[in-house]
XYZ file of C-alpha atoms in Angstrom:
645
model
C -102.884 -114.433 141.622
C -99.389 -112.946 142.065
C -96.084 -114.691 141.616
C -95.400 -114.712 145.363
C -97.217 -115.100 148.672
C -95.684 -113.611 151.808
C -96.683 -114.041 155.467
C -95.264 -112.303 158.545
C -95.225 -113.509 162.168
C -94.994 -117.168 161.174
C -93.607 -119.396 163.926
C -91.394 -122.444 163.804
C -90.379 -124.670 166.692
C -86.613 -124.899 167.371
C -85.743 -127.354 170.148
C -88.692 -126.434 172.341
C -88.736 -122.685 171.658
C -90.950 -120.703 169.278
C -89.090 -118.465 166.817
C -90.996 -116.050 164.615
C -90.066 -114.998 161.107
C -91.241 -114.336 157.574
C -92.366 -117.026 155.089
C -92.461 -116.444 151.346
C -93.836 -118.744 148.647
C -92.537 -118.163 145.127
C -92.598 -120.217 141.935
C -88.990 -121.309 142.400
C -88.785 -121.977 146.141
C -90.176 -121.615 149.648
C -88.050 -119.351 151.876
C -88.330 -118.848 155.631
C -86.173 -116.244 157.435
C -85.942 -116.175 161.232
C -86.209 -112.759 162.863
C -84.074 -113.846 165.804
C -81.030 -115.300 164.068
C -81.491 -114.249 160.449
C -81.084 -117.882 159.390
C -82.714 -118.726 156.064
C -84.367 -122.085 155.250
C -84.893 -122.558 151.524
C -86.892 -125.407 149.980
C -86.595 -125.708 146.176
C -90.025 -126.111 144.580
C -89.158 -129.373 142.718
C -88.240 -131.062 146.043
C -91.650 -130.413 147.646
C -93.530 -133.732 147.783
C -96.422 -133.298 150.245
C -98.221 -130.550 152.184
C -100.727 -130.693 155.058
C -102.960 -128.013 156.585
C -103.955 -128.542 160.219
C -105.174 -126.733 163.287
C -102.465 -126.217 165.925
C -102.032 -124.333 169.187
C -101.101 -121.067 167.389
C -103.867 -120.737 164.782
C -103.277 -123.001 161.790
C -100.106 -124.600 160.508
C -98.514 -126.168 157.431
C -96.436 -129.333 157.419
C -94.194 -129.705 154.359
C -92.331 -132.873 153.338
C -89.554 -132.999 150.739
C -88.232 -135.762 148.518
C -84.925 -135.666 150.461
C -86.662 -136.759 153.684
C -86.776 -133.388 155.471
C -89.917 -132.169 157.218
C -90.701 -128.490 157.875
C -93.493 -127.155 160.094
C -94.709 -123.539 160.141
C -97.512 -122.232 162.376
C -99.333 -118.933 162.781
C -101.620 -118.846 159.727
C -105.214 -117.673 159.817
C -108.193 -119.762 158.763
C -108.777 -117.481 155.768
C -105.280 -118.185 154.391
C -106.131 -121.771 153.427
C -107.856 -121.038 150.119
C -105.159 -118.808 148.611
C -102.301 -121.062 149.779
C -104.065 -124.160 148.432
C -104.638 -122.482 145.063
C -101.023 -121.278 144.910
C -99.693 -124.793 145.654
C -101.874 -126.327 142.924
C -100.886 -123.751 140.336
C -97.135 -123.561 140.993
C -96.053 -126.716 142.845
C -98.615 -129.242 141.555
C -99.096 -130.331 145.176
C -102.437 -130.786 146.922
C -102.713 -129.001 150.311
C -104.548 -131.688 152.289
C -106.429 -130.931 155.515
C -105.416 -133.168 158.414
C -106.998 -133.156 161.878
C -104.988 -133.822 165.031
C -106.229 -136.432 167.507
C -107.401 -134.877 170.777
C -108.823 -137.981 172.475
C -106.050 -138.049 175.067
C -105.157 -141.699 174.457
C -101.636 -142.831 175.273
C -101.730 -146.044 173.241
C -101.082 -145.851 169.556
C -98.627 -146.406 166.710
C -95.168 -144.877 166.338
C -94.299 -143.965 162.745
C -90.905 -142.798 161.487
C -91.200 -140.459 158.504
C -87.866 -138.995 157.505
C -86.531 -136.989 160.465
C -89.901 -137.028 162.260
C -91.370 -139.435 164.804
C -95.174 -139.331 164.771
C -97.368 -140.931 167.458
C -100.742 -141.735 165.835
C -104.107 -142.929 167.138
C -106.469 -144.222 164.436
C -104.276 -142.687 161.706
C -104.527 -139.217 163.293
C -101.354 -137.743 164.813
C -101.388 -137.044 168.552
C -97.930 -135.452 168.682
C -94.773 -135.332 166.584
C -91.127 -135.304 167.668
C -88.411 -133.824 165.422
C -85.583 -136.317 165.799
C -83.051 -133.490 165.396
C -84.112 -132.335 168.890
C -83.146 -135.703 170.437
C -79.888 -135.661 172.418
C -79.835 -139.274 173.675
C -81.795 -142.501 173.461
C -81.624 -145.224 176.127
C -83.246 -148.656 176.185
C -84.586 -150.797 179.002
C -86.819 -153.807 179.325
C -89.712 -153.148 176.909
C -89.002 -149.409 177.240
C -87.230 -146.673 175.244
C -86.320 -143.304 176.823
C -85.839 -140.379 174.471
C -83.978 -137.330 175.894
C -84.014 -133.858 174.328
C -81.669 -130.906 173.870
C -82.403 -127.997 176.204
C -83.038 -124.513 174.861
C -82.229 -121.516 177.080
C -84.907 -119.426 175.353
C -87.710 -121.819 176.338
C -89.507 -121.064 179.612
C -90.525 -124.711 180.020
C -88.431 -127.528 178.561
C -89.382 -131.124 177.834
C -86.656 -133.327 179.298
C -87.618 -136.818 178.132
C -90.385 -139.067 176.792
C -90.681 -142.784 177.525
C -92.252 -145.253 175.113
C -93.462 -148.705 176.097
C -92.802 -151.229 173.322
C -94.764 -154.542 173.449
C -92.489 -157.607 173.831
C -93.138 -159.261 170.473
C -90.391 -160.185 168.052
C -90.442 -159.196 164.411
C -90.500 -161.499 161.424
C -86.699 -161.531 161.287
C -86.373 -162.237 165.029
C -85.073 -158.760 165.900
C -85.777 -157.043 169.221
C -88.473 -154.332 168.727
C -86.954 -152.184 171.497
C -83.541 -152.098 169.801
C -85.141 -151.493 166.408
C -87.093 -148.518 167.833
C -83.922 -147.079 169.393
C -81.926 -147.468 166.176
C -84.600 -145.634 164.185
C -84.376 -142.740 166.663
C -80.559 -142.623 166.759
C -80.243 -142.749 162.974
C -81.812 -139.286 162.693
C -81.060 -137.883 166.173
C -78.633 -135.037 166.804
C -76.279 -137.267 168.799
C -72.572 -136.577 168.328
C -70.549 -139.782 168.098
C -66.837 -139.562 167.321
C -66.575 -142.586 165.045
C -63.720 -142.941 162.613
C -60.716 -140.696 162.105
C -60.769 -136.924 161.909
C -60.468 -135.288 158.498
C -57.656 -133.089 159.867
C -56.290 -131.758 163.174
C -55.060 -128.254 164.028
C -52.757 -128.218 167.066
C -52.628 -125.602 169.839
C -54.772 -122.877 168.292
C -55.239 -119.724 170.379
C -58.890 -119.295 171.304
C -60.209 -116.076 172.864
C -63.749 -117.332 173.507
C -63.710 -119.753 175.291
C -60.282 -118.727 176.501
C -57.324 -121.063 176.136
C -55.390 -123.123 173.611
C -57.262 -125.986 171.973
C -56.581 -128.796 169.548
C -59.300 -128.637 166.893
C -60.276 -131.955 165.312
C -62.345 -131.615 162.149
C -64.876 -134.432 161.629
C -67.319 -134.727 158.704
C -70.347 -133.671 160.806
C -68.961 -131.822 163.826
C -66.043 -129.864 165.254
C -64.195 -131.112 168.342
C -62.330 -128.653 170.592
C -59.967 -130.483 172.926
C -58.320 -128.428 175.677
C -56.487 -129.119 178.914
C -59.625 -128.598 180.996
C -62.694 -128.706 178.745
C -63.874 -130.444 175.588
C -66.535 -129.082 173.236
C -68.292 -130.836 170.363
C -69.952 -128.447 167.942
C -72.247 -129.839 165.195
C -71.988 -127.983 161.909
C -75.772 -127.554 161.937
C -75.418 -125.100 164.842
C -73.051 -122.799 162.925
C -74.864 -119.676 161.726
C -72.104 -117.538 160.229
C -68.344 -117.349 159.679
C -66.334 -114.111 159.927
C -62.729 -113.380 158.950
C -61.671 -110.015 160.409
C -58.269 -108.289 160.253
C -56.871 -106.884 163.498
C -56.175 -103.152 163.673
C -52.424 -103.797 163.958
C -52.517 -105.551 160.533
C -50.443 -108.410 161.962
C -53.226 -110.656 163.317
C -56.548 -112.075 162.122
C -59.757 -112.994 163.949
C -61.754 -116.019 162.774
C -65.216 -115.880 164.356
C -67.785 -118.708 164.336
C -71.356 -117.714 165.296
C -73.301 -120.511 167.040
C -76.978 -121.124 167.773
C -77.605 -122.819 170.125
C -74.411 -121.812 171.963
C -71.897 -124.154 173.539
C -72.336 -124.474 177.297
C -69.983 -124.724 180.241
C -71.953 -124.747 183.491
C -74.021 -121.558 183.547
C -71.825 -119.896 180.908
C -72.975 -119.716 177.294
C -70.616 -119.096 174.380
C -72.510 -117.784 171.344
C -69.264 -117.149 169.468
C -66.087 -119.141 168.977
C -63.220 -116.673 168.349
C -59.794 -117.804 167.121
C -56.786 -115.472 166.893
C -54.071 -116.052 164.286
C -50.825 -114.353 163.406
C -50.418 -113.560 159.723
C -46.843 -114.909 159.838
C -47.893 -118.444 160.837
C -47.566 -120.917 157.961
C -48.876 -124.501 157.735
C -48.724 -127.488 155.430
C -51.754 -129.753 155.825
C -52.622 -133.182 154.432
C -56.243 -134.348 154.770
C -56.871 -137.840 156.111
C -58.679 -138.831 152.908
C -57.793 -139.965 149.435
C -57.774 -137.469 146.579
C -60.817 -139.098 144.984
C -62.803 -138.856 148.236
C -61.838 -135.208 148.670
C -62.864 -134.386 145.119
C -66.133 -136.314 145.366
C -67.200 -134.981 148.779
C -66.061 -131.333 148.570
C -66.306 -130.766 144.801
C -63.023 -128.932 144.390
C -63.405 -126.697 147.452
C -60.545 -128.578 149.172
C -57.497 -130.498 148.037
C -55.687 -133.316 149.801
C -52.486 -131.303 150.309
C -52.704 -127.610 151.178
C -50.145 -125.069 152.351
C -50.192 -121.383 153.169
C -51.100 -119.078 156.035
C -52.672 -120.851 158.987
C -55.744 -118.598 159.105
C -56.404 -119.105 155.384
C -56.298 -122.904 155.653
C -58.536 -123.004 158.748
C -61.106 -120.685 157.159
C -61.021 -122.617 153.879
C -61.599 -125.972 155.630
C -64.429 -124.579 157.780
C -66.126 -122.978 154.776
C -66.116 -126.288 152.881
C -67.396 -128.433 155.773
C -69.969 -126.007 157.187
C -71.095 -124.912 153.712
C -71.416 -121.270 154.789
C -70.025 -118.114 153.234
C -67.285 -116.232 155.074
C -68.144 -112.614 155.908
C -65.323 -110.081 155.660
C -65.340 -106.277 156.271
C -66.749 -104.196 153.433
C -65.671 -100.812 152.074
C -65.541 -99.023 155.427
C -62.219 -97.420 156.337
C -61.599 -95.578 159.571
C -59.479 -92.498 160.202
C -56.302 -94.585 160.541
C -57.049 -96.551 157.368
C -58.102 -99.728 159.194
C -61.454 -101.465 158.701
C -62.429 -101.330 162.369
C -62.935 -98.794 165.177
C -61.360 -99.001 168.621
C -63.983 -98.614 171.336
C -65.160 -100.001 174.671
C -68.231 -102.082 175.458
C -69.198 -102.934 179.048
C -65.873 -101.585 180.395
C -63.808 -103.812 178.083
C -61.840 -102.467 175.160
C -62.322 -104.074 171.756
C -62.862 -103.517 168.041
C -66.106 -102.645 166.240
C -66.321 -103.762 162.585
C -68.922 -102.079 160.332
C -69.937 -104.784 157.830
C -72.065 -104.637 154.718
C -75.107 -106.001 156.573
C -74.402 -105.321 160.218
C -71.918 -104.619 162.993
C -69.736 -107.079 164.892
C -67.762 -106.331 168.054
C -64.868 -108.462 169.280
C -64.046 -109.738 171.611
C -65.362 -109.516 175.174
C -68.270 -110.018 175.050
C -68.739 -110.578 171.296
C -71.784 -108.863 169.765
C -73.266 -109.227 166.272
C -76.066 -106.883 165.204
C -77.748 -107.144 161.808
C -79.088 -103.983 160.149
C -82.571 -105.504 159.875
C -82.851 -105.881 163.654
C -81.622 -102.324 164.403
C -84.322 -99.794 165.250
C -82.113 -96.684 165.386
C -78.608 -95.457 166.197
C -77.465 -92.454 168.202
C -74.255 -90.435 168.337
C -73.730 -89.208 171.887
C -71.075 -86.887 173.258
C -68.516 -88.521 175.548
C -69.317 -88.293 179.240
C -65.783 -87.504 180.429
C -64.082 -85.657 177.570
C -64.838 -84.068 174.227
C -62.025 -86.022 172.581
C -64.311 -89.046 172.216
C -67.952 -89.900 171.580
C -70.340 -92.817 172.154
C -72.145 -94.821 169.489
C -75.465 -96.234 170.701
C -77.488 -98.908 168.884
C -81.093 -99.685 169.817
C -82.708 -102.854 168.488
C -86.336 -103.567 167.685
C -86.481 -105.756 170.810
C -85.701 -102.600 172.899
C -82.156 -103.722 173.713
C -79.504 -101.006 173.750
C -75.791 -101.415 173.035
C -73.406 -98.539 173.820
C -69.921 -98.482 172.302
C -67.990 -95.762 174.118
C -64.623 -93.965 173.994
C -64.526 -93.764 170.194
C -61.956 -91.249 168.947
C -63.547 -88.066 167.592
C -61.653 -88.457 164.288
C -63.796 -91.528 163.527
C -67.049 -89.563 163.765
C -67.274 -88.385 160.168
C -66.426 -91.798 158.694
C -68.911 -93.647 160.922
C -71.687 -91.097 160.348
C -71.285 -91.329 156.561
C -71.312 -95.156 156.748
C -74.508 -95.256 158.839
C -76.138 -92.670 156.600
C -75.228 -94.632 153.458
C -76.792 -97.789 154.933
C -80.024 -95.803 155.518
C -80.187 -96.592 159.206
C -82.490 -94.458 161.330
C -80.327 -91.881 163.154
C -82.050 -90.610 166.284
C -80.142 -87.305 166.426
C -80.003 -86.627 162.677
C -78.828 -83.109 161.963
C -76.280 -83.039 164.764
C -73.477 -83.404 162.223
C -74.266 -79.980 160.774
C -74.362 -78.496 164.251
C -71.145 -80.166 165.352
C -69.324 -79.332 162.117
C -69.475 -75.645 163.061
C -67.546 -76.302 166.250
C -63.802 -75.961 166.564
C -61.571 -78.964 166.157
C -61.274 -81.751 163.647
C -64.300 -83.688 162.438
C -66.746 -81.373 164.160
C -65.544 -81.777 167.717
C -64.159 -79.025 169.949
C -61.679 -79.163 172.803
C -63.568 -76.470 174.727
C -66.942 -76.351 176.412
C -67.440 -72.723 175.303
C -69.226 -73.815 172.124
C -72.162 -75.270 174.001
C -74.016 -73.788 176.960
C -73.476 -75.871 180.070
C -76.055 -75.005 182.739
C -74.297 -77.051 185.387
C -70.979 -75.246 184.767
C -72.669 -71.817 184.970
C -74.316 -72.727 188.272
C -71.006 -73.876 189.726
C -69.351 -70.581 188.683
C -72.098 -68.538 190.376
C -71.776 -70.555 193.576
C -67.994 -69.970 193.494
C -68.458 -66.188 193.203
C -70.896 -66.083 196.108
C -68.520 -68.190 198.206
C -65.580 -65.838 197.448
C -67.621 -62.735 198.352
C -68.682 -64.359 201.587
C -65.059 -65.211 202.468
C -63.945 -61.596 201.726
C -66.558 -60.084 204.035
C -65.609 -62.475 206.809
C -61.915 -61.504 206.528
C -62.654 -57.733 206.663
C -64.748 -58.247 209.785
C -62.032 -60.261 211.396
C -59.281 -57.655 210.744
C -61.126 -54.693 212.397
C -61.559 -54.517 216.155
C -63.961 -51.547 216.027
C -67.576 -51.845 215.108
C -68.554 -50.226 211.800
C -70.714 -47.064 212.011
C -72.488 -46.130 208.764
C -72.487 -42.408 209.695
C -68.721 -42.124 210.016
C -66.258 -41.620 207.156
C -63.237 -43.766 206.722
C -60.649 -42.085 204.464
C -58.018 -44.771 204.822
C -59.970 -47.702 203.453
C -61.556 -47.399 199.974
C -65.203 -48.210 199.873
C -66.235 -51.602 198.456
C -68.639 -49.987 195.979
C -66.637 -46.709 195.346
C -65.993 -46.388 191.632
C -63.044 -44.015 192.260
C -61.427 -46.154 194.916
C -58.518 -47.050 192.633
C -57.694 -43.395 191.595
C -54.185 -42.234 192.654
C -53.498 -39.290 195.030
C -52.051 -37.028 192.282
C -55.135 -37.500 190.177
C -57.271 -36.619 193.192
C -55.288 -33.352 193.808
C -55.714 -32.285 190.160
C -59.418 -32.849 190.434
C -59.585 -30.718 193.604
C -57.725 -27.774 191.970
C -60.033 -27.792 188.972
C -63.124 -27.721 191.190
C -61.909 -24.763 193.364
C -64.428 -21.980 193.735
C -67.268 -24.253 192.881
C -69.831 -25.199 195.440
C -69.060 -28.698 196.527
C -71.909 -30.992 197.178
C -71.393 -33.622 199.827
C -71.029 -37.030 198.210
C -73.175 -39.766 199.534
C -71.317 -42.907 200.247
C -73.154 -46.139 199.880
C -73.693 -48.088 203.020
C -71.726 -51.181 203.622
C -73.727 -54.291 204.014
C -72.424 -56.384 206.830
C -73.047 -60.028 206.292
C -74.030 -61.696 209.521
C -72.956 -65.207 210.085
C -75.805 -67.579 210.492
C -75.541 -69.950 213.345
C -75.461 -73.504 212.198
C -78.034 -75.768 213.618
C -76.584 -78.709 215.481
C -76.744 -81.882 213.489
C -79.168 -84.483 214.570
C -77.461 -87.463 216.028
C -77.993 -90.573 213.987
C -79.748 -93.368 215.730
C -77.392 -96.258 216.219
C -79.057 -99.474 215.139
C -78.857 -102.361 217.525
C -77.234 -105.279 215.647
C -79.249 -107.667 217.800
C -82.580 -106.183 216.784
C -84.774 -108.141 214.354
C -84.455 -107.133 210.707
C -87.409 -105.604 208.916
C -89.333 -108.026 206.663
C -89.002 -107.845 202.881
C -91.860 -106.980 200.549
C -93.505 -109.527 198.277
C -91.536 -108.246 195.279
C -88.160 -108.503 197.074
C -88.957 -112.048 198.222
C -89.831 -112.990 194.636
C -86.666 -111.311 193.293
C -84.398 -113.181 195.724
C -86.007 -116.440 194.682
C -85.683 -115.784 190.938
C -82.415 -113.816 190.667
C -80.296 -116.821 189.671
C -82.857 -117.903 187.051
C -82.772 -114.422 185.471
C -78.954 -114.548 185.356
C -78.942 -117.981 183.714
C -81.564 -116.980 181.123
C -79.683 -113.755 180.270
C -75.938 -114.488 180.328
C -73.753 -111.424 180.798
C -76.601 -109.256 182.144
C -75.578 -106.368 184.408
C -76.965 -105.579 187.891
C -79.103 -102.684 186.641
C -80.441 -104.754 183.747
C -81.397 -107.512 186.233
C -83.541 -105.015 188.171
C -85.167 -103.760 184.964
C -85.845 -107.279 183.701
C -87.197 -108.352 187.104
C -89.591 -105.383 187.163
C -90.986 -106.367 183.762
C -91.375 -110.006 184.804
C -93.116 -108.980 188.068
C -95.628 -106.881 186.114
C -96.424 -109.837 183.857
C -96.845 -112.227 186.800
C -100.353 -113.616 187.194
C -102.604 -112.521 190.036
C -102.486 -115.968 191.680
C -98.701 -116.007 191.718
C -98.553 -112.503 193.194
C -101.027 -113.478 195.927
C -98.740 -116.382 196.801
C -95.804 -114.002 197.390
C -98.081 -111.573 199.239
C -98.938 -114.358 201.683
C -95.236 -115.064 202.210
C -94.601 -111.376 202.858
C -97.498 -111.263 205.345
C -96.094 -114.288 207.212
C -92.665 -112.636 207.346
C -94.264 -109.447 208.726
C -96.055 -111.384 211.481
C -92.820 -113.140 212.448
C -91.056 -109.755 212.560
C -93.732 -108.220 214.811
C -93.541 -111.206 217.146
C -89.738 -111.052 217.288
C -89.841 -107.275 217.818
C -92.234 -107.657 220.723
C -89.945 -110.178 222.412
C -86.942 -107.934 221.701
C -88.585 -104.910 223.347
C -89.587 -106.918 226.414
C -86.078 -108.288 226.956
C -84.265 -105.042 226.141
C -86.724 -102.787 228.037
C -85.602 -104.210 231.379
C -81.973 -103.566 230.473
C -82.666 -99.894 229.696
C -84.549 -99.486 233.021
C -81.574 -100.901 234.945
C -79.140 -98.542 233.200
C -81.401 -95.551 234.002
C -81.541 -96.457 237.725
C -77.773 -96.778 237.853
C -77.398 -93.335 236.224
C -79.767 -91.733 238.777
C -77.861 -93.334 241.656
C -74.545 -91.938 240.398
C -76.071 -88.483 239.859
C -77.468 -88.434 243.410
C -74.085 -89.195 244.973
C -72.424 -86.557 242.770
C -74.875 -83.852 243.938
C -74.300 -84.841 247.584
C -70.536 -84.532 247.104
C -70.859 -81.071 245.509
C -73.034 -79.814 248.417
C -70.471 -81.051 250.916
C -67.635 -79.237 249.115
């Protein structure tokens, strides 16, 4: 047996949504890495206390319990994986992988057990379902009843809102209320933010780009509180994925970026990134609202009670200590101007693209972070409007495409070398050698002569034909006499005469040299008279009657109108064209029964349209008949008047 076991496409449940990733068992630890967020969960081998193997909805799953009270659940294993995992656990972790069956009787009366951060509802010592208490957002009590509410996940198609438990009205041995005891057990491990006690420190009036405004930031031991004039946000440190400290291109400002999952919400808007902007000149002296012993004991030398220095350094230092995450800074990349970022545009907004050691990040509107491991390929595309810039396209493994446009051509060589060094798949590899032969710096040319442009050639040909046509029209307009091919015209040089531009003196010399020789009559080419083609009269457009019934929509359009807002809410920041593309994919995946439902609605709309159209024709037909009779009457009197005259 090897030193490690590795499994792909293993799922874990995160607040009602399935996230897939890769799970690896080694002698030292168990490591799970999410494909979606890149977040890593690591369980040291000595902390592993129990392991269960059970059949779940997605194949088989493992439930792991640690000595610190944490519970981890991973699903997606095959039945044949049990033997090798069990043997590996015995040999390396000294833990027995026990098989445990779930209860499928359908009973709703059982025993609630609290094990660490997990609430298990059991029937006859077999679990019916389990609730991770970290997914609980609120817990309310009533008479003999406890209501547990859950956090909502935008990635989940169907969300569980709440579960109600009936607690029998019997008092415990100590006389306590069982309902209150149940609620306290839930709230002790629930992800409920309660601002109790004083803040560790407060930063006043910090400039925030996303969400926009100036906020007072209160730092608590377990969460971050943004207090603004209009909105308040409470951000648990458990939702922070990454921290970034990025220098602005002007070298006078700094971005501090906090990546969040799940994002903070304001109505239908989702903020996946919290972006703070600092000036390098701002200084601050800060005193933590704790004693020196408490600071030393809790943060182990990462912070001190009294700190002073640049504002951005103090904020980043405090956040690093409380969140317990590393701060990512730009790597060795340097652009043409010497800065560590590239000026570009994304979705019609100008911003800065930072090539990092393990990905790209774009700030600030909208912020985008792309890890190298989720990138399928990149593409260097020529600018659509000018050759002084180019586009940098990134395609992910989930078939999402990000286009960063209007990048200065001087940045091409630096960016190409960076991407090549990171061993990313370049879709148009080899174009650098082709472009390097062009004129201009960094392989870009100011002229279109270096590359054949079929559209430009076609436009030139059409221009020549148009000019020739205009010239023939002018010559026809200047002459009053009709042209006779048999006659000679000595005054006007022929259009196709090669000697038409020869001077008179040159012509006389030629005549004297040819004296005595038999002259052959020269044939003059015939002029081709271009006849003007008569234009066909344009067809008059039918004027639509605004009072006429509108045509019915198809089943797909009815479905799209009913689901457009849901698509927007599930994909914040999606464009109009992306909505149509996404809707087409969802319509294809729709079940036959659902499609038949919309087909029936479309058929009903068609019948209503035909009925309304029939009534419209009946009412408007009489009007047209009356107008026709009036026209005939007027015409008759007009003819009579003409005859009389």
